[in-house]
Coordinates of N, CA and C in Angstrom, one line a residue:
M273 N 5.5 -8.7 -20.4 CA 4.2 -9.0 -19.8 C 3.2 -7.9 -20.0
S274 N 2.0 -8.3 -20.4 CA 0.9 -7.4 -20.6 C 0.4 -6.8 -19.3
D275 N -0.1 -5.5 -19.4 CA -0.7 -4.9 -18.2 C -2.1 -5.5 -17.9
N276 N -2.6 -6.4 -18.9 CA -3.9 -7.0 -18.7 C -3.8 -8.4 -18.3
S277 N -2.6 -8.9 -18.1 CA -2.5 -10.3 -17.5 C -1.1 -10.4 -16.9
T278 N -1.0 -11.3 -15.9 CA 0.2 -11.6 -15.3 C 0.9 -12.8 -16.0
A279 N 2.0 -13.2 -15.5 CA 2.7 -14.4 -16.1 C 1.9 -15.6 -15.9
T280 N 1.1 -15.6 -14.9 CA 0.2 -16.8 -14.6 C -1.1 -16.7 -15.3
G281 N -1.3 -15.7 -16.1 CA -2.6 -15.5 -16.8 C -3.7 -14.9 -16.0
K282 N -3.4 -14.5 -14.8 CA -4.5 -13.9 -14.0 C -4.6 -12.4 -14.2
I283 N -5.7 -11.8 -13.7 CA -5.9 -10.4 -13.9 C -5.0 -9.7 -12.8
P284 N -4.2 -8.7 -13.3 CA -3.3 -8.0 -12.3 C -4.0 -6.9 -11.6
A285 N -3.8 -6.9 -10.3 CA -4.3 -5.8 -9.5 C -3.0 -5.1 -8.9
D286 N -2.7 -3.9 -9.4 CA -1.6 -3.2 -8.9 C -2.0 -2.4 -7.7
F287 N -1.2 -2.6 -6.6 CA -1.6 -2.1 -5.3 C -0.4 -1.2 -4.8
W288 N -0.7 0.1 -4.6 CA 0.3 1.0 -4.0 C 0.0 1.2 -2.5
F289 N 1.1 1.0 -1.7 CA 0.9 1.1 -0.2 C 2.0 1.9 0.4
D290 N 1.7 2.4 1.6 CA 2.7 2.9 2.5 C 2.6 2.0 3.7
P291 N 3.7 1.3 4.1 CA 3.6 0.3 5.2 C 3.1 0.9 6.6
L292 N 3.2 2.3 6.7 CA 2.8 2.9 7.9 C 1.3 3.0 8.1
C293 N 0.6 3.0 7.0 CA -0.9 3.3 7.1 C -1.7 2.0 7.5
P294 N -2.4 2.1 8.6 CA -3.1 0.9 9.1 C -4.3 0.6 8.2
W295 N -4.9 1.6 7.5 CA -6.0 1.4 6.7 C -5.6 0.7 5.4
A296 N -4.4 1.1 4.8 CA -3.9 0.4 3.7 C -3.6 -1.0 4.0
W297 N -3.1 -1.2 5.3 CA -2.8 -2.6 5.7 C -4.1 -3.4 5.7
M298 N -5.2 -2.9 6.2 CA -6.5 -3.6 6.2 C -6.9 -4.0 4.7
T299 N -6.8 -3.0 3.8 CA -7.1 -3.3 2.4 C -6.2 -4.3 1.8
S300 N -4.9 -4.3 2.2 CA -4.0 -5.3 1.6 C -4.3 -6.7 2.1
R301 N -4.8 -6.8 3.3 CA -5.2 -8.2 3.8 C -6.4 -8.7 3.1
W302 N -7.3 -7.7 2.8 CA -8.5 -8.1 2.0 C -8.0 -8.6 0.6
M303 N -7.1 -7.9 0.0 CA -6.6 -8.3 -1.3 C -6.0 -9.7 -1.4
L304 N -5.4 -10.1 -0.3 CA -4.9 -11.4 -0.2 C -6.0 -12.4 -0.2
E305 N -7.2 -12.0 0.4 CA -8.4 -12.9 0.3 C -8.9 -12.9 -1.1
V306 N -8.9 -11.8 -1.7 CA -9.4 -11.7 -3.1 C -8.7 -12.6 -4.0
E307 N -7.4 -12.7 -3.8 CA -6.6 -13.6 -4.6 C -7.1 -15.1 -4.5
K308 N -7.6 -15.4 -3.4 CA -8.1 -16.8 -3.1 C -9.4 -17.1 -3.8
V309 N -10.2 -16.0 -4.0 CA -11.6 -16.3 -4.5 C -11.9 -15.7 -5.9
R310 N -11.0 -15.0 -6.4 CA -11.1 -14.4 -7.8 C -9.8 -14.7 -8.5
D311 N -9.9 -14.6 -9.9 CA -8.7 -14.9 -10.7 C -7.8 -13.7 -10.8
V312 N -7.3 -13.3 -9.7 CA -6.6 -12.0 -9.5 C -5.2 -12.3 -8.9
E313 N -4.2 -11.5 -9.4 CA -2.9 -11.6 -8.8 C -2.4 -10.1 -8.4
V314 N -2.1 -9.9 -7.2 CA -1.7 -8.6 -6.7 C -0.2 -8.4 -7.1
R315 N 0.0 -7.1 -7.6 CA 1.4 -6.7 -7.8 C 1.6 -5.5 -6.9
W316 N 2.6 -5.6 -6.0 CA 2.8 -4.6 -5.0 C 3.8 -3.5 -5.4
H317 N 3.4 -2.3 -5.0 CA 4.2 -1.1 -5.3 C 4.2 -0.2 -4.1
V318 N 5.3 0.6 -3.9 CA 5.4 1.5 -2.8 C 4.8 2.9 -3.3
M319 N 4.1 3.5 -2.4 CA 3.8 5.0 -2.4 C 4.2 5.5 -1.0
S320 N 4.2 6.8 -0.9 CA 4.7 7.4 0.3 C 3.8 8.5 0.8
L321 N 3.3 8.4 2.0 CA 2.6 9.5 2.7 C 3.5 10.7 2.9
A322 N 4.8 10.5 3.2 CA 5.7 11.6 3.4 C 5.9 12.4 2.1
V323 N 6.0 11.7 1.0 CA 6.1 12.4 -0.3 C 4.8 13.1 -0.7
L324 N 3.7 12.4 -0.4 CA 2.3 12.9 -0.7 C 2.1 14.3 0.0
N325 N 2.6 14.4 1.2 CA 2.3 15.5 2.0 C 3.4 16.5 2.2
E326 N 4.5 16.3 1.5 CA 5.7 17.1 1.7 C 5.5 18.6 1.4
D327 N 4.6 18.9 0.5 CA 4.4 20.3 0.1 C 3.4 21.0 0.9
R328 N 2.8 20.4 1.9 CA 1.8 21.0 2.7 C 1.9 20.7 4.2
L329 N 3.2 20.5 4.6 CA 3.4 20.2 6.0 C 2.9 21.2 7.0
D330 N 3.0 22.5 6.5 CA 2.6 23.6 7.4 C 1.1 23.6 7.7
E331 N 0.3 22.9 6.9 CA -1.1 22.8 7.1 C -1.5 21.7 8.0
L332 N -0.6 20.8 8.3 CA -0.9 19.5 9.0 C -0.7 19.7 10.5
P333 N -1.5 19.0 11.3 CA -1.3 19.0 12.8 C 0.1 18.5 13.1
E334 N 0.7 18.9 14.2 CA 2.0 18.6 14.6 C 2.2 17.1 14.8
E335 N 1.2 16.4 15.4 CA 1.2 15.0 15.6 C 1.4 14.2 14.3
Y336 N 0.6 14.7 13.2 CA 0.7 14.0 11.9 C 2.1 14.3 11.2
R337 N 2.6 15.5 11.4 CA 3.9 15.8 10.9 C 5.0 14.9 11.5
E338 N 4.9 14.6 12.8 CA 5.8 13.8 13.4 C 5.7 12.3 12.9
L339 N 4.5 11.9 12.6 CA 4.2 10.6 12.0 C 4.9 10.5 10.6
L340 N 4.7 11.5 9.9 CA 5.3 11.5 8.5 C 6.8 11.5 8.5
E341 N 7.5 12.0 9.5 CA 8.9 11.9 9.7 C 9.3 10.4 9.8
K342 N 8.5 9.7 10.5 CA 8.8 8.2 10.7 C 8.4 7.4 9.4
A343 N 7.7 8.0 8.5 CA 7.2 7.3 7.4 C 8.3 7.0 6.3
W344 N 9.4 7.8 6.3 CA 10.4 7.7 5.3 C 11.1 6.3 5.5
A345 N 11.4 5.9 6.7 CA 12.3 4.7 6.9 C 11.7 3.4 6.3
P346 N 10.4 3.1 6.5 CA 9.9 1.8 6.0 C 9.9 1.8 4.5
V347 N 9.4 2.8 3.8 CA 9.3 2.8 2.4 C 10.7 2.8 1.7
R348 N 11.7 3.5 2.3 CA 13.0 3.5 1.8 C 13.6 2.1 1.9
V349 N 13.4 1.4 2.9 CA 13.9 0.0 3.1 C 13.2 -0.9 2.1
V350 N 11.9 -0.8 1.9 CA 11.2 -1.6 0.9 C 11.7 -1.4 -0.5
V351 N 11.9 -0.2 -0.9 CA 12.5 0.1 -2.2 C 13.9 -0.4 -2.3
A352 N 14.7 -0.2 -1.3 CA 16.1 -0.8 -1.4 C 16.0 -2.3 -1.6
A353 N 15.1 -3.0 -0.8 CA 15.0 -4.4 -1.0 C 14.5 -4.8 -2.4
Q354 N 13.6 -4.0 -2.9 CA 13.1 -4.3 -4.3 C 14.3 -4.1 -5.3
Q355 N 15.0 -3.1 -5.2 CA 16.1 -2.8 -6.1 C 17.2 -3.9 -6.0
K356 N 17.4 -4.4 -4.9 CA 18.5 -5.4 -4.7 C 18.1 -6.8 -4.8
H357 N 16.8 -7.1 -4.6 CA 16.3 -8.5 -4.5 C 15.1 -8.8 -5.4
G358 N 14.6 -7.8 -6.1 CA 13.6 -8.0 -7.1 C 12.2 -7.7 -6.6
D359 N 11.2 -7.6 -7.6 CA 9.9 -7.2 -7.3 C 9.2 -8.2 -6.4
D360 N 9.5 -9.5 -6.5 CA 8.8 -10.5 -5.8 C 8.9 -10.4 -4.2
I361 N 9.9 -9.7 -3.8 CA 10.1 -9.6 -2.3 C 9.2 -8.5 -1.7
V362 N 8.7 -7.6 -2.5 CA 7.9 -6.5 -2.0 C 6.7 -6.9 -1.2
G363 N 5.9 -7.8 -1.7 CA 4.7 -8.3 -1.0 C 5.1 -9.0 0.3
P364 N 6.0 -10.0 0.3 CA 6.3 -10.6 1.6 C 6.9 -9.7 2.6
L365 N 7.8 -8.7 2.2 CA 8.3 -7.8 3.1 C 7.3 -6.9 3.7
Y366 N 6.3 -6.4 2.8 CA 5.2 -5.6 3.3 C 4.4 -6.4 4.4
T367 N 4.2 -7.7 4.1 CA 3.4 -8.5 5.1 C 4.2 -8.5 6.4
A368 N 5.5 -8.7 6.3 CA 6.3 -8.8 7.6 C 6.3 -7.5 8.3
L369 N 6.5 -6.4 7.6 CA 6.5 -5.1 8.2 C 5.1 -4.8 8.8
G370 N 4.1 -5.0 8.1 CA 2.7 -4.7 8.5 C 2.3 -5.5 9.7
T371 N 2.7 -6.7 9.7 CA 2.4 -7.6 10.9 C 3.0 -7.1 12.1
R372 N 4.3 -6.6 12.0 CA 5.0 -6.1 13.2 C 4.5 -4.7 13.6
F373 N 4.3 -3.9 12.6 CA 3.9 -2.5 12.9 C 2.5 -2.4 13.5
H374 N 1.6 -3.2 12.9 CA 0.1 -3.1 13.2 C -0.4 -4.2 14.1
N375 N -0.3 -5.4 13.6 CA -0.9 -6.5 14.4 C -0.2 -6.7 15.7
Q376 N 1.2 -6.6 15.7 CA 1.9 -6.8 17.0 C 2.3 -5.5 17.7
G377 N 1.8 -4.4 17.1 CA 1.9 -3.1 17.8 C 3.3 -2.6 18.1
E378 N 4.3 -3.0 17.2 CA 5.7 -2.6 17.4 C 5.9 -1.2 16.9
G379 N 5.1 -0.8 15.9 CA 5.3 0.5 15.3 C 6.5 0.5 14.4
P380 N 6.8 1.6 13.7 CA 7.8 1.7 12.6 C 9.2 1.9 13.2
T381 N 9.6 1.1 14.2 CA 10.9 1.3 14.8 C 12.0 0.5 13.9
R382 N 13.2 0.9 14.2 CA 14.3 0.2 13.5 C 14.3 -1.2 13.9
E383 N 14.0 -1.5 15.2 CA 14.0 -2.9 15.6 C 13.0 -3.7 14.8
A384 N 11.8 -3.1 14.6 CA 10.8 -3.8 13.9 C 11.2 -4.1 12.4
I385 N 11.8 -3.1 11.8 CA 12.2 -3.2 10.5 C 13.3 -4.3 10.3
V386 N 14.3 -4.3 11.2 CA 15.3 -5.3 11.2 C 14.7 -6.7 11.4
A387 N 13.7 -6.9 12.3 CA 13.1 -8.1 12.5 C 12.3 -8.6 11.3
A388 N 11.6 -7.6 10.6 CA 10.8 -7.9 9.4 C 11.8 -8.4 8.3
L389 N 12.9 -7.8 8.2 CA 13.9 -8.3 7.2 C 14.3 -9.7 7.5
Q390 N 14.5 -10.0 8.7 CA 14.9 -11.3 9.1 C 13.8 -12.3 8.9
D391 N 12.5 -11.9 9.1 CA 11.4 -12.7 8.9 C 11.3 -13.3 7.4
V392 N 11.8 -12.5 6.5 CA 11.7 -12.9 5.0 C 13.0 -13.3 4.5
G393 N 14.0 -13.4 5.3 CA 15.3 -13.9 4.9 C 16.2 -12.9 4.2
L394 N 15.9 -11.6 4.4 CA 16.7 -10.6 3.8 C 17.9 -10.1 4.7
P395 N 18.9 -9.6 4.1 CA 20.0 -9.1 5.0 C 19.6 -7.9 5.8
T396 N 19.9 -7.9 7.1 CA 19.5 -6.9 8.0 C 20.2 -5.6 7.7
E397 N 21.3 -5.6 6.9 CA 21.9 -4.4 6.5 C 21.0 -3.4 5.7
L398 N 20.0 -4.0 5.1 CA 19.1 -3.2 4.4 C 18.4 -2.1 5.2
A399 N 18.3 -2.4 6.5 CA 17.7 -1.4 7.4 C 18.5 -0.1 7.4
D400 N 19.8 -0.1 7.0 CA 20.6 1.1 7.0 C 20.0 2.1 5.9
Y401 N 19.2 1.6 5.0 CA 18.7 2.4 3.9 C 17.5 3.3 4.5
A402 N 17.1 3.0 5.7 CA 16.0 3.8 6.3 C 16.4 5.3 6.4
D403 N 17.7 5.6 6.6 CA 18.2 6.9 6.7 C 19.0 7.4 5.5
S404 N 18.8 6.7 4.3 CA 19.5 7.0 3.1 C 18.6 7.4 2.0
D405 N 19.0 8.4 1.2 CA 18.2 8.8 0.1 C 18.7 8.1 -1.2
A406 N 19.5 7.0 -1.1 CA 20.1 6.4 -2.2 C 19.1 6.0 -3.3
Y407 N 17.9 5.5 -2.9 CA 16.9 5.1 -3.8 C 15.6 6.0 -3.8
D408 N 15.8 7.2 -3.3 CA 14.6 8.1 -3.3 C 14.1 8.4 -4.7
A409 N 14.9 8.4 -5.7 CA 14.4 8.6 -7.1 C 13.5 7.5 -7.4
E410 N 13.8 6.3 -7.1 CA 13.0 5.1 -7.5 C 11.7 5.1 -6.6
L411 N 11.9 5.5 -5.3 CA 10.7 5.6 -4.5 C 9.7 6.7 -5.0
R412 N 10.2 7.8 -5.4 CA 9.3 8.9 -5.9 C 8.7 8.5 -7.3
A413 N 9.5 7.7 -8.1 CA 8.9 7.3 -9.3 C 7.7 6.3 -9.1
S414 N 7.9 5.4 -8.2 CA 6.8 4.4 -7.9 C 5.6 5.2 -7.3
H415 N 5.9 6.1 -6.4 CA 4.8 6.9 -5.8 C 4.0 7.7 -6.9
K416 N 4.8 8.3 -7.8 CA 4.2 9.1 -8.9 C 3.3 8.2 -9.8
E417 N 3.8 7.0 -10.1 CA 3.1 6.1 -11.0 C 1.7 5.8 -10.4
G418 N 1.6 5.6 -9.1 CA 0.4 5.3 -8.5 C -0.5 6.5 -8.4
I419 N 0.0 7.6 -7.8 CA -0.8 8.8 -7.6 C -1.3 9.5 -8.8
D420 N -0.5 9.3 -9.9 CA -0.9 9.9 -11.2 C -2.2 9.3 -11.7
K421 N -2.4 8.1 -11.3 CA -3.6 7.4 -11.8 C -4.9 7.9 -11.1
V422 N -4.8 8.5 -9.9 CA -6.0 8.8 -9.2 C -6.0 10.3 -8.8
G423 N -4.9 11.0 -8.8 CA -4.9 12.4 -8.4 C -4.3 12.6 -7.0
Q424 N -4.1 13.8 -6.6 CA -3.4 14.2 -5.4 C -4.4 14.1 -4.2
D425 N -5.7 14.1 -4.4 CA -6.6 14.3 -3.3 C -7.0 13.0 -2.6
V426 N -6.0 12.0 -2.6 CA -6.3 10.7 -2.0 C -5.1 10.3 -1.2
G427 N -5.1 9.2 -0.5 CA -4.0 8.7 0.2 C -3.7 7.3 -0.3
T428 N -3.3 6.4 0.7 CA -3.0 5.0 0.4 C -4.0 4.1 1.0
P429 N -4.5 3.1 0.3 CA -3.9 2.5 -0.9 C -4.5 3.0 -2.2
V430 N -3.8 2.8 -3.3 CA -4.3 3.0 -4.6 C -4.2 1.6 -5.3
I431 N -5.3 1.3 -6.0 CA -5.4 0.0 -6.7 C -5.8 0.3 -8.2
A432 N -5.1 -0.4 -9.1 CA -5.4 -0.2 -10.5 C -5.5 -1.6 -11.1
V433 N -6.6 -1.7 -11.9 CA -6.9 -3.0 -12.6 C -7.3 -2.7 -14.1
P434 N -7.1 -3.7 -15.0 CA -7.5 -3.5 -16.4 C -9.0 -3.2 -16.4
G435 N -9.4 -2.2 -17.2 CA -10.8 -1.9 -17.5 C -11.3 -2.7 -18.7
P436 N -12.6 -2.5 -19.0 CA -13.2 -3.2 -20.1 C -12.6 -2.9 -21.5
N437 N -12.0 -1.7 -21.6 CA -11.4 -1.3 -22.9 C -9.9 -1.5 -22.8
G438 N -9.4 -2.2 -21.8 CA -8.0 -2.5 -21.7 C -7.2 -1.5 -20.9
E439 N -7.7 -0.3 -20.8 CA -7.0 0.8 -20.0 C -7.3 0.5 -18.5
Q440 N -6.3 1.0 -17.7 CA -6.4 0.7 -16.3 C -7.5 1.6 -15.7
I441 N -8.2 1.0 -14.7 CA -9.2 1.7 -13.8 C -8.5 1.8 -12.5
A442 N -8.3 3.0 -11.9 CA -7.6 3.1 -10.7 C -8.5 3.8 -9.7
F443 N -8.3 3.5 -8.4 CA -9.1 4.1 -7.3 C -8.4 4.0 -6.0
F444 N -8.8 4.9 -5.1 CA -8.3 4.9 -3.7 C -9.2 4.0 -2.9
G445 N -8.6 3.2 -2.0 CA -9.4 2.3 -1.2 C -9.6 1.0 -1.7
P446 N -10.6 0.3 -1.3 CA -11.6 0.7 -0.3 C -11.1 0.7 1.1
V447 N -11.7 1.5 1.9 CA -11.3 1.7 3.3 C -12.3 0.8 4.1
V448 N -11.8 -0.3 4.7 CA -12.7 -1.2 5.3 C -12.0 -1.9 6.5
T449 N -12.8 -2.2 7.6 CA -12.3 -3.0 8.7 C -13.5 -3.7 9.3
P450 N -13.3 -5.0 9.7 CA -12.1 -5.8 9.5 C -12.0 -6.2 8.0
A451 N -10.9 -6.8 7.6 CA -10.7 -7.2 6.2 C -11.6 -8.3 5.9
P452 N -12.6 -8.2 5.0 CA -13.5 -9.2 4.6 C -12.8 -10.5 4.2
K453 N -13.4 -11.6 4.4 CA -12.8 -12.9 4.0 C -13.8 -13.7 3.2
G454 N -13.3 -14.7 2.4 CA -14.2 -15.6 1.7 C -15.1 -14.9 0.7
E455 N -16.4 -15.2 0.8 CA -17.4 -14.7 -0.2 C -17.6 -13.2 0.1
E456 N -17.4 -12.7 1.3 CA -17.6 -11.3 1.6 C -16.5 -10.5 0.9
A457 N -15.3 -11.1 0.9 CA -14.1 -10.5 0.1 C -14.5 -10.4 -1.3
A458 N -15.0 -11.5 -1.9 CA -15.4 -11.5 -3.3 C -16.4 -10.5 -3.6
K459 N -17.5 -10.4 -2.8 CA -18.5 -9.4 -3.0 C -18.0 -7.9 -3.0
L460 N -17.1 -7.6 -2.1 CA -16.6 -6.3 -2.1 C -15.7 -6.0 -3.3
W461 N -15.0 -7.0 -3.7 CA -14.2 -6.8 -4.9 C -15.0 -6.6 -6.1
D462 N -16.0 -7.4 -6.3 CA -16.9 -7.3 -7.5 C -17.6 -5.9 -7.5
G463 N -18.1 -5.5 -6.3 CA -18.8 -4.2 -6.2 C -17.9 -3.1 -6.4
T464 N -16.7 -3.1 -5.9 CA -15.7 -2.1 -6.1 C -15.4 -1.9 -7.6
L465 N -15.2 -3.0 -8.3 CA -14.9 -2.9 -9.7 C -16.1 -2.3 -10.5
L466 N -17.3 -2.7 -10.0 CA -18.5 -2.3 -10.7 C -18.6 -0.8 -10.7
V467 N -18.5 -0.2 -9.5 CA -18.7 1.3 -9.4 C -17.5 2.0 -10.0
A468 N -16.3 1.5 -9.8 CA -15.1 2.1 -10.3 C -15.0 2.2 -11.9
S469 N -15.7 1.2 -12.5 CA -15.7 1.2 -14.0 C -16.7 2.1 -14.6
V470 N -17.5 2.8 -13.8 CA -18.5 3.7 -14.4 C -17.9 5.0 -14.7
P471 N -17.9 5.5 -16.0 CA -17.3 6.7 -16.3 C -17.9 7.9 -15.5
G472 N -17.0 8.7 -15.0 CA -17.5 9.9 -14.2 C -17.8 9.6 -12.8
F473 N -17.6 8.3 -12.4 CA -17.8 8.0 -10.9 C -16.6 8.4 -10.1
Y474 N -16.8 9.1 -9.0 CA -15.6 9.5 -8.2 C -15.6 9.1 -6.8
E475 N -16.7 9.0 -6.1 CA -16.6 8.8 -4.6 C -17.9 8.3 -4.0
I476 N -17.7 7.4 -3.1 CA -18.7 7.0 -2.1 C -18.0 7.1 -0.7
K477 N -18.6 7.7 0.3 CA -17.9 7.8 1.5 C -18.9 8.0 2.7
R478 N -18.5 7.5 3.9 CA -19.2 7.8 5.1 C -18.3 7.9 6.3
T479 N -18.7 8.5 7.4 CA -17.8 8.7 8.5 C -17.3 7.3 9.1
R480 N -16.0 7.2 9.4 CA -15.5 6.0 10.0 C -15.9 6.0 11.5
T481 N -16.5 4.9 11.9 CA -16.9 4.8 13.3 C -16.2 3.7 14.0
A482 N -15.2 3.1 13.4 CA -14.4 2.0 14.0 C -13.0 2.2 13.6
E483 N -12.1 1.8 14.5 CA -10.6 1.8 14.2 C -10.3 0.5 13.5
P484 N -9.1 0.4 12.8 CA -8.7 -0.8 12.2 C -8.7 -2.0 13.1
D485 N -9.3 -3.1 12.7 CA -9.3 -4.3 13.5 C -8.3 -5.3 12.9
F486 N -7.2 -5.5 13.6 CA -6.1 -6.3 13.1 C -6.3 -7.8 13.4
E487 N -7.4 -8.2 14.0 CA -7.5 -9.6 14.4 C -7.6 -10.5 13.2

């Protein structure tokens, strides 16, 4: 399969996520809207906030360090599911986890992970991988693939799409709430691609004044 088209002939949008991040969750719900209004197909990949920050834990607030300890379990389970049941399960499992973690406020508990596995028809025994490093090499490889496209100074999500010359254009974000729908989703997609495709363009940013809106 070409990096410039999917099996369905659509434009691939590779999306790296950590299930724990509410902002990545917002962006992922927007991408599902983009699939409806543009000739785009999302390909889901895991990245890890725990891996991203493991070399600078001493610099982080205690509250965030505690959060990162909880971040290992969900990504490990997703990678285990991918290894055992294929790439196509990653998106549905992310949706099930994110819905429970964020929309339903259950957080990244073992109970929420087990329930999410049940939601998509996967064996609940996969939850045991939450505390296992059996697939950490695959997890780190997926994380590295995404972060190498944008550099270390970002978080999740990372999105990569084919550029005009066939090489991938990658960027962090967009960070947005609530997730735009319909034509608003299309406008944000078109605009994001427009600025990301400009050589030498790096950043647009403003202070966040709202929390993620999961409605």
